[in-house]
PDB file of C-alpha atoms in Angstrom:
ATOM      1  CA  MET A1123       2.100  -9.908  39.758  1.00 54.00           C
ATOM      2  CA  LEU A1124       4.640 -11.994  37.962  1.00 56.00           C
ATOM      3  CA  ALA A1125       7.064  -9.083  38.089  1.00 52.00           C
ATOM      4  CA  THR A1126       6.737  -8.667  41.845  1.00 54.00           C
ATOM      5  CA  ARG A1127       7.282 -12.373  42.297  1.00 57.00           C
ATOM      6  CA  ALA A1128      10.379 -12.310  40.106  1.00 52.00           C
ATOM      7  CA  LEU A1129      11.765  -9.301  41.950  1.00 53.00           C
ATOM      8  CA  ARG A1130      11.214 -10.983  45.307  1.00 55.00           C
ATOM      9  CA  LEU A1131      13.131 -14.057  44.077  1.00 52.00           C
ATOM     10  CA  LEU A1132      15.943 -11.881  42.814  1.00 51.00           C
ATOM     11  CA  GLY A1133      16.068 -10.041  46.148  1.00 48.00           C
ATOM     12  CA  LYS A1134      16.843 -13.322  47.902  1.00 49.00           C
ATOM     13  CA  ARG A1135      19.439 -14.245  45.286  1.00 48.00           C
ATOM     14  CA  ALA A1136      21.099 -10.848  45.506  1.00 45.00           C
ATOM     15  CA  ILE A1137      21.980 -11.459  49.148  1.00 46.00           C
ATOM     16  CA  SER A1138      23.647 -14.766  48.423  1.00 47.00           C
ATOM     17  CA  THR A1139      25.284 -13.605  45.189  1.00 45.00           C
ATOM     18  CA  SER A1140      26.927 -10.641  46.875  1.00 45.00           C
ATOM     19  CA  VAL A1141      28.854 -13.214  48.917  1.00 46.00           C
ATOM     20  CA  CYS A1142      29.803 -15.515  46.037  1.00 49.00           C
ATOM     21  CA  VAL A1143      30.391 -13.146  43.112  1.00 51.00           C
ATOM     22  CA  ARG A1144      30.864 -14.963  39.806  1.00 58.00           C
ATOM     23  CA  GLY A1145      33.596 -13.735  37.508  1.00 66.00           C
ATOM     24  CA  GLY A1146      33.703 -10.290  39.092  1.00 69.00           C
ATOM     25  CA  HIS A1147      30.045  -9.542  38.173  1.00 77.00           C
ATOM     26  CA  GLY A1148      26.989  -9.466  40.404  1.00 83.00           C
ATOM     27  CA  VAL A1149      23.388 -10.085  39.461  1.00 86.00           C
ATOM     28  CA  ALA A1150      22.335  -8.384  36.223  1.00 85.00           C
ATOM     29  CA  LYS A1151      20.218  -5.260  36.564  1.00 87.00           C
ATOM     30  CA  ILE A1152      16.649  -5.879  35.461  1.00 87.00           C
ATOM     31  CA  GLU A1153      15.915  -3.669  32.444  1.00 89.00           C
ATOM     32  CA  ALA A1154      12.480  -2.104  32.196  1.00 87.00           C
ATOM     33  CA  TYR A1155      11.877  -3.509  28.736  1.00 90.00           C
ATOM     34  CA  THR A1156      12.285  -7.083  29.983  1.00 91.00           C
ATOM     35  CA  LEU A1157       9.424  -6.789  32.450  1.00 91.00           C
ATOM     36  CA  PRO A1158       5.805  -7.406  31.425  1.00 91.00           C
ATOM     37  CA  ALA A1159       4.278  -4.296  29.876  1.00 91.00           C
ATOM     38  CA  TYR A1160       0.786  -2.893  29.526  1.00 92.00           C
ATOM     39  CA  PHE A1161      -0.799  -2.790  26.044  1.00 90.00           C
ATOM     40  CA  ASP A1162      -4.290  -1.767  24.953  1.00 91.00           C
ATOM     41  CA  ARG A1163      -4.939  -4.414  22.288  1.00 89.00           C
ATOM     42  CA  ARG A1164      -8.177  -5.761  20.931  1.00 89.00           C
ATOM     43  CA  GLU A1165      -6.727  -9.225  20.406  1.00 90.00           C
ATOM     44  CA  ASN A1166      -5.123  -9.355  23.879  1.00 88.00           C
ATOM     45  CA  PRO A1167      -7.955  -8.185  26.136  1.00 88.00           C
ATOM     46  CA  LEU A1168      -6.271  -8.924  29.491  1.00 91.00           C
ATOM     47  CA  PRO A1169      -2.759  -7.440  29.579  1.00 91.00           C
ATOM     48  CA  ASP A1170      -0.031  -8.925  31.749  1.00 90.00           C
ATOM     49  CA  ILE A1171      -0.093  -6.122  34.322  1.00 91.00           C
ATOM     50  CA  CYS A1172      -2.573  -3.585  35.655  1.00 91.00           C
ATOM     51  CA  TYR A1173      -2.386  -0.113  34.166  1.00 91.00           C
ATOM     52  CA  VAL A1174      -1.904   1.694  37.452  1.00 88.00           C
ATOM     53  CA  GLN A1175       1.020   0.162  39.326  1.00 87.00           C
ATOM     54  CA  ASP A1176       1.362   2.766  42.142  1.00 87.00           C
ATOM     55  CA  LEU A1177      -2.039   3.195  43.731  1.00 87.00           C
ATOM     56  CA  SER A1178      -3.015   6.477  45.348  1.00 90.00           C
ATOM     57  CA  ALA A1179      -4.578   6.374  48.818  1.00 89.00           C
ATOM     58  CA  GLU A1180      -8.051   6.588  47.304  1.00 89.00           C
ATOM     59  CA  GLN A1181      -7.341   3.771  44.862  1.00 90.00           C
ATOM     60  CA  ALA A1182      -5.794   1.644  47.610  1.00 90.00           C
ATOM     61  CA  SER A1183      -8.936   1.980  49.721  1.00 90.00           C
ATOM     62  CA  LEU A1184     -10.984   1.030  46.621  1.00 90.00           C
ATOM     63  CA  LYS A1185      -8.904  -2.102  46.225  1.00 90.00           C
ATOM     64  CA  GLU A1186      -9.579  -2.932  49.883  1.00 90.00           C
ATOM     65  CA  LYS A1187     -13.309  -2.543  49.263  1.00 90.00           C
ATOM     66  CA  GLU A1188     -12.977  -4.863  46.274  1.00 89.00           C
ATOM     67  CA  GLN A1189     -12.031  -7.669  48.659  1.00 91.00           C
ATOM     68  CA  GLY A1190     -15.564  -7.594  50.043  1.00 89.00           C
ATOM     69  CA  SER A1191     -18.842  -8.172  48.288  1.00 89.00           C
ATOM     70  CA  TRP A1192     -18.967  -6.696  44.797  1.00 89.00           C
ATOM     71  CA  ALA A1193     -22.694  -6.022  45.044  1.00 89.00           C
ATOM     72  CA  ALA A1194     -21.827  -3.375  47.645  1.00 88.00           C
ATOM     73  CA  LEU A1195     -19.808  -1.376  45.115  1.00 89.00           C
ATOM     74  CA  SER A1196     -21.451   1.598  43.442  1.00 91.00           C
ATOM     75  CA  ASN A1197     -21.208   2.123  39.666  1.00 90.00           C
ATOM     76  CA  GLU A1198     -18.579   4.857  40.040  1.00 91.00           C
ATOM     77  CA  GLU A1199     -16.481   2.576  42.239  1.00 91.00           C
ATOM     78  CA  LYS A1200     -16.722  -0.222  39.665  1.00 91.00           C
ATOM     79  CA  VAL A1201     -15.581   2.189  36.951  1.00 92.00           C
ATOM     80  CA  GLY A1202     -12.810   3.372  39.271  1.00 91.00           C
ATOM     81  CA  LEU A1203     -11.608  -0.216  39.700  1.00 91.00           C
ATOM     82  CA  TYR A1204     -11.774  -0.711  35.936  1.00 92.00           C
ATOM     83  CA  ARG A1205      -9.656   2.377  35.353  1.00 92.00           C
ATOM     84  CA  ILE A1206      -7.056   1.065  37.800  1.00 91.00           C
ATOM     85  CA  SER A1207      -6.639  -2.105  35.746  1.00 91.00           C
ATOM     86  CA  PHE A1208      -7.102  -0.690  32.247  1.00 92.00           C
ATOM     87  CA  LYS A1209      -6.167   2.494  30.435  1.00 91.00           C
ATOM     88  CA  GLN A1210      -8.685   2.518  27.559  1.00 91.00           C
ATOM     89  CA  SER A1211     -11.961   0.669  27.209  1.00 90.00           C
ATOM     90  CA  PHE A1212     -12.631  -1.314  24.040  1.00 89.00           C
ATOM     91  CA  ALA A1213     -14.815   1.505  22.762  1.00 88.00           C
ATOM     92  CA  GLU A1214     -12.068   4.063  23.369  1.00 90.00           C
ATOM     93  CA  MET A1215      -9.494   1.749  21.780  1.00 89.00           C
ATOM     94  CA  GLY A1216     -11.448   1.665  18.537  1.00 87.00           C
ATOM     95  CA  GLU A1217     -11.904   5.425  18.256  1.00 89.00           C
ATOM     96  CA  ALA A1218     -10.418   7.138  15.223  1.00 88.00           C
ATOM     97  CA  THR A1219      -7.353   9.225  15.887  1.00 89.00           C
ATOM     98  CA  ALA A1220      -6.022  12.143  13.880  1.00 91.00           C
ATOM     99  CA  GLU A1221      -2.816  10.212  13.205  1.00 94.00           C
ATOM    100  CA  TRP A1222      -3.522   9.871   9.480  1.00 95.00           C
ATOM    101  CA  LYS A1223      -2.953  13.587   8.979  1.00 96.00           C
ATOM    102  CA  SER A1224       0.565  13.353  10.407  1.00 96.00           C
ATOM    103  CA  VAL A1225       1.218  10.280   8.307  1.00 97.00           C
ATOM    104  CA  ILE A1226       0.077  11.914   5.052  1.00 97.00           C
ATOM    105  CA  GLY A1227       1.980  15.075   5.903  1.00 97.00           C
ATOM    106  CA  GLY A1228       5.133  13.131   6.667  1.00 97.00           C
ATOM    107  CA  VAL A1229       4.856  11.085   3.494  1.00 98.00           C
ATOM    108  CA  LEU A1230       4.368  14.153   1.308  1.00 98.00           C
ATOM    109  CA  PHE A1231       7.264  15.916   2.975  1.00 98.00           C
ATOM    110  CA  VAL A1232       9.612  12.991   2.413  1.00 98.00           C
ATOM    111  CA  VAL A1233       8.457  12.626  -1.200  1.00 98.00           C
ATOM    112  CA  GLY A1234       9.123  16.317  -1.762  1.00 98.00           C
ATOM    113  CA  PHE A1235      12.583  16.033  -0.261  1.00 98.00           C
ATOM    114  CA  THR A1236      13.268  13.024  -2.464  1.00 98.00           C
ATOM    115  CA  GLY A1237      12.269  15.136  -5.436  1.00 98.00           C
ATOM    116  CA  LEU A1238      14.898  17.689  -4.511  1.00 97.00           C
ATOM    117  CA  ILE A1239      17.516  14.960  -4.240  1.00 98.00           C
ATOM    118  CA  VAL A1240      16.524  13.604  -7.656  1.00 97.00           C
ATOM    119  CA  VAL A1241      16.812  17.026  -9.287  1.00 97.00           C
ATOM    120  CA  TRP A1242      20.218  17.609  -7.728  1.00 97.00           C
ATOM    121  CA  GLN A1243      21.312  14.150  -8.871  1.00 97.00           C
ATOM    122  CA  ARG A1244      20.237  14.819 -12.448  1.00 95.00           C
ATOM    123  CA  LYS A1245      22.258  18.035 -12.475  1.00 95.00           C
ATOM    124  CA  TYR A1246      25.418  17.065 -10.613  1.00 96.00           C
ATOM    125  CA  VAL A1247      25.801  13.301 -10.779  1.00 96.00           C
ATOM    126  CA  TYR A1248      24.643  12.041 -14.140  1.00 96.00           C
ATOM    127  CA  GLY A1249      26.687  12.538 -17.304  1.00 94.00           C
ATOM    128  CA  PRO A1250      25.237  13.583 -20.657  1.00 93.00           C
ATOM    129  CA  VAL A1251      22.544  11.477 -22.325  1.00 93.00           C
ATOM    130  CA  PRO A1252      23.515   9.258 -25.290  1.00 95.00           C
ATOM    131  CA  HIS A1253      23.689  10.830 -28.774  1.00 96.00           C
ATOM    132  CA  THR A1254      20.604   8.867 -29.755  1.00 96.00           C
ATOM    133  CA  PHE A1255      18.514  11.438 -27.864  1.00 96.00           C
ATOM    134  CA  ASP A1256      19.457  14.294 -30.210  1.00 96.00           C
ATOM    135  CA  PRO A1257      16.417  15.827 -31.927  1.00 96.00           C
ATOM    136  CA  GLU A1258      17.739  14.944 -35.407  1.00 97.00           C
ATOM    137  CA  TRP A1259      18.295  11.337 -34.411  1.00 97.00           C
ATOM    138  CA  LYS A1260      14.834  11.179 -32.829  1.00 96.00           C
ATOM    139  CA  ALA A1261      13.288  12.586 -36.019  1.00 95.00           C
ATOM    140  CA  LYS A1262      15.053   9.925 -38.089  1.00 95.00           C
ATOM    141  CA  GLU A1263      13.838   7.276 -35.609  1.00 95.00           C
ATOM    142  CA  LEU A1264      10.260   8.438 -35.977  1.00 94.00           C
ATOM    143  CA  GLN A1265      10.506   8.477 -39.763  1.00 93.00           C
ATOM    144  CA  ARG A1266      11.818   4.918 -39.722  1.00 94.00           C
ATOM    145  CA  MET A1267       8.980   3.810 -37.434  1.00 94.00           C
ATOM    146  CA  LEU A1268       6.436   5.306 -39.810  1.00 93.00           C
ATOM    147  CA  ASP A1269       8.184   3.739 -42.827  1.00 92.00           C
ATOM    148  CA  MET A1270       7.917   0.259 -41.366  1.00 92.00           C
ATOM    149  CA  ARG A1271       4.264   0.872 -40.509  1.00 92.00           C
ATOM    150  CA  MET A1272       4.543   0.288 -36.772  1.00 93.00           C
ATOM    151  CA  ASN A1273       1.070  -0.361 -35.256  1.00 93.00           C
ATOM    152  CA  PRO A1274      -0.780   0.444 -38.464  1.00 92.00           C
ATOM    153  CA  VAL A1275      -4.264  -0.421 -37.139  1.00 92.00           C
ATOM    154  CA  GLU A1276      -4.652   1.472 -33.884  1.00 89.00           C
ATOM    155  CA  GLY A1277      -1.252   2.894 -32.987  1.00 89.00           C
ATOM    156  CA  LEU A1278       1.491   5.079 -34.422  1.00 90.00           C
ATOM    157  CA  ALA A1279       1.326   4.504 -38.181  1.00 90.00           C
ATOM    158  CA  ALA A1280      -2.470   4.542 -38.056  1.00 90.00           C
ATOM    159  CA  LYS A1281      -2.306   8.249 -37.254  1.00 90.00           C
ATOM    160  CA  TRP A1282       0.044   9.033 -40.157  1.00 89.00           C
ATOM    161  CA  ASP A1283      -1.291   9.994 -43.553  1.00 85.00           C
ATOM    162  CA  SER A1284       1.320   8.470 -45.837  1.00 80.00           C
ATOM    163  CA  GLU A1285      -0.033  10.046 -49.068  1.00 80.00           C
ATOM    164  CA  ASN A1286       0.109  13.577 -47.802  1.00 83.00           C
ATOM    165  CA  LYS A1287       3.084  12.916 -45.541  1.00 84.00           C
ATOM    166  CA  GLN A1288       1.508  14.472 -42.469  1.00 86.00           C
ATOM    167  CA  TRP A1289      -0.354  13.468 -39.320  1.00 88.00           C
ATOM    168  CA  LYS A1290      -4.005  12.651 -39.861  1.00 85.00           C
ATOM    169  CA  LYS A1291      -6.338  15.362 -38.720  1.00 80.00           C
TER     170      LYS A1291
ATOM    171  CA  MET B 788     -25.865  -0.108  33.247  1.00 64.00           C
ATOM    172  CA  SER B 789     -25.969  -3.565  31.622  1.00 79.00           C
ATOM    173  CA  LEU B 790     -24.952  -3.468  27.950  1.00 84.00           C
ATOM    174  CA  GLN B 791     -26.677  -5.197  25.073  1.00 91.00           C
ATOM    175  CA  LYS B 792     -25.013  -8.524  24.250  1.00 92.00           C
ATOM    176  CA  PRO B 793     -22.853  -7.993  21.169  1.00 89.00           C
ATOM    177  CA  LEU B 794     -23.193 -10.035  17.962  1.00 90.00           C
ATOM    178  CA  MET B 795     -21.236 -13.236  18.389  1.00 91.00           C
ATOM    179  CA  ARG B 796     -22.144 -15.276  15.327  1.00 94.00           C
ATOM    180  CA  GLY B 797     -22.755 -15.009  11.615  1.00 95.00           C
ATOM    181  CA  LEU B 798     -20.279 -12.148  11.168  1.00 94.00           C
ATOM    182  CA  LEU B 799     -18.741 -13.526   7.984  1.00 96.00           C
ATOM    183  CA  ALA B 800     -22.152 -14.384   6.536  1.00 97.00           C
ATOM    184  CA  LYS B 801     -23.332 -10.847   7.224  1.00 96.00           C
ATOM    185  CA  ARG B 802     -20.280  -9.364   5.527  1.00 97.00           C
ATOM    186  CA  LEU B 803     -20.610 -11.629   2.514  1.00 97.00           C
ATOM    187  CA  ARG B 804     -24.332 -10.876   2.143  1.00 97.00           C
ATOM    188  CA  PHE B 805     -23.386  -7.227   1.837  1.00 97.00           C
ATOM    189  CA  HIS B 806     -20.191  -7.307  -0.177  1.00 97.00           C
ATOM    190  CA  VAL B 807     -20.594 -10.193  -2.608  1.00 98.00           C
ATOM    191  CA  PRO B 808     -23.505  -8.716  -4.571  1.00 98.00           C
ATOM    192  CA  ILE B 809     -21.611  -5.438  -4.869  1.00 98.00           C
ATOM    193  CA  ALA B 810     -18.479  -7.256  -6.022  1.00 98.00           C
ATOM    194  CA  PHE B 811     -20.510  -9.243  -8.543  1.00 98.00           C
ATOM    195  CA  ALA B 812     -22.219  -6.151  -9.891  1.00 98.00           C
ATOM    196  CA  LEU B 813     -18.969  -4.221 -10.244  1.00 98.00           C
ATOM    197  CA  SER B 814     -17.272  -7.154 -11.965  1.00 98.00           C
ATOM    198  CA  MET B 815     -20.126  -7.541 -14.430  1.00 98.00           C
ATOM    199  CA  LEU B 816     -20.131  -3.816 -15.093  1.00 98.00           C
ATOM    200  CA  THR B 817     -16.379  -3.857 -15.742  1.00 98.00           C
ATOM    201  CA  ALA B 818     -16.675  -6.853 -18.070  1.00 98.00           C
ATOM    202  CA  VAL B 819     -19.549  -5.373 -20.087  1.00 98.00           C
ATOM    203  CA  GLY B 820     -17.912  -1.965 -20.183  1.00 98.00           C
ATOM    204  CA  TRP B 821     -14.643  -3.499 -21.407  1.00 98.00           C
ATOM    205  CA  LYS B 822     -16.382  -5.547 -24.079  1.00 97.00           C
ATOM    206  CA  TYR B 823     -18.291  -2.643 -25.588  1.00 97.00           C
ATOM    207  CA  GLY B 824     -15.762   0.039 -24.820  1.00 97.00           C
ATOM    208  CA  VAL B 825     -12.551  -1.696 -25.861  1.00 96.00           C
ATOM    209  CA  THR B 826     -12.870  -5.007 -27.683  1.00 97.00           C
ATOM    210  CA  GLU B 827     -15.727  -4.122 -30.053  1.00 97.00           C
ATOM    211  CA  PRO B 828     -14.102  -0.864 -31.250  1.00 96.00           C
ATOM    212  CA  ARG B 829     -10.854  -2.744 -31.662  1.00 96.00           C
ATOM    213  CA  LYS B 830     -12.493  -5.413 -33.809  1.00 96.00           C
ATOM    214  CA  GLN B 831     -14.106  -2.672 -35.882  1.00 96.00           C
ATOM    215  CA  ALA B 832     -10.770  -0.931 -36.323  1.00 94.00           C
ATOM    216  CA  TYR B 833      -9.138  -4.091 -37.583  1.00 96.00           C
ATOM    217  CA  ALA B 834     -12.049  -4.859 -39.928  1.00 96.00           C
ATOM    218  CA  GLU B 835     -11.872  -1.332 -41.351  1.00 94.00           C
ATOM    219  CA  PHE B 836      -8.118  -1.526 -41.804  1.00 94.00           C
ATOM    220  CA  TYR B 837      -8.153  -4.744 -43.740  1.00 95.00           C
ATOM    221  CA  LYS B 838     -11.200  -3.929 -45.862  1.00 95.00           C
ATOM    222  CA  HIS B 839      -9.158  -1.825 -48.298  1.00 93.00           C
ATOM    223  CA  TYR B 840      -5.673  -3.116 -47.537  1.00 94.00           C
ATOM    224  CA  ASP B 841      -3.362  -3.560 -50.483  1.00 94.00           C
ATOM    225  CA  ALA B 842      -0.437  -5.657 -49.245  1.00 94.00           C
ATOM    226  CA  THR B 843       1.649  -5.216 -52.393  1.00 95.00           C
ATOM    227  CA  LYS B 844       1.297  -1.455 -52.361  1.00 93.00           C
ATOM    228  CA  GLU B 845       2.310  -1.293 -48.709  1.00 92.00           C
ATOM    229  CA  PHE B 846       5.255  -3.597 -49.329  1.00 94.00           C
ATOM    230  CA  THR B 847       6.507  -1.485 -52.226  1.00 93.00           C
ATOM    231  CA  ALA B 848       6.203   1.668 -50.171  1.00 91.00           C
ATOM    232  CA  MET B 849       8.142   0.095 -47.320  1.00 93.00           C
ATOM    233  CA  ARG B 850      10.779  -1.214 -49.737  1.00 93.00           C
ATOM    234  CA  GLU B 851      11.273   2.186 -51.287  1.00 92.00           C
ATOM    235  CA  ALA B 852      11.691   3.668 -47.818  1.00 92.00           C
ATOM    236  CA  GLY B 853      14.679   1.353 -47.471  1.00 92.00           C
ATOM    237  CA  ILE B 854      13.822  -0.417 -44.230  1.00 93.00           C
ATOM    238  CA  PHE B 855      14.248  -3.967 -45.510  1.00 93.00           C
ATOM    239  CA  GLU B 856      17.578  -5.760 -45.537  1.00 92.00           C
ATOM    240  CA  SER B 857      16.659  -8.567 -47.933  1.00 92.00           C
ATOM    241  CA  VAL B 858      15.273  -6.315 -50.691  1.00 93.00           C
ATOM    242  CA  ARG B 859      16.734  -2.900 -51.437  1.00 92.00           C
ATOM    243  CA  PRO B 860      14.824  -0.054 -53.149  1.00 92.00           C
ATOM    244  CA  LYS B 861      14.324  -0.457 -56.930  1.00 88.00           C
ATOM    245  CA  GLY B 862      16.959   2.054 -57.810  1.00 80.00           C
ATOM    246  CA  GLU B 863      19.942   0.239 -56.193  1.00 74.00           C
TER     247      GLU B 863
END
């Protein structure tokens, strides 16, 4: 209703503005996204506009009947009037959709694609690892860790049998 | 045609009556499980380790391995 009122105002202004054009421009075109929109939201139960804006002949006659006594309306007519104003009832709004499947599928797809990018990156972008990753160096590192008894109670050195120089069975 | 009037009050109380006992039970279970699954074995492990721990022997072994900077192995 607000939109129709605004448009009517603008119609009047358009006539006068076409005579006195400011800076070479006329009145700005009203974009659809600036007008009130219809949303099915639990927290906003009465949206700004009715769902059906262009009434069919049947719906128009229903609206006429609405002007009279509401007790005279049948149940189907009441539902018809409801459907003119609203798209989904609260019960329909709360229904589960199958959207989660698309979401999971999309997420997995993107993760997989990221994996491909990571593999390519490891092969073509990164240089060689430092020399401290050589197996001999790593062996010497481990020996040193065992020598200094790292985590001797529950951790690394606890699993090492220092007398027999082997891992505990 | 007329619908049943929906619940208007006591919604939080109803939710709490259901969820708080479950939360309490799960928390207690986690705490007890942690105590007897993690901390008690850990205390036992430490007690066992230090029961027959010879500090001097360990120190000598470490020194001979050459990891210290303040004391070098006996040979050097």
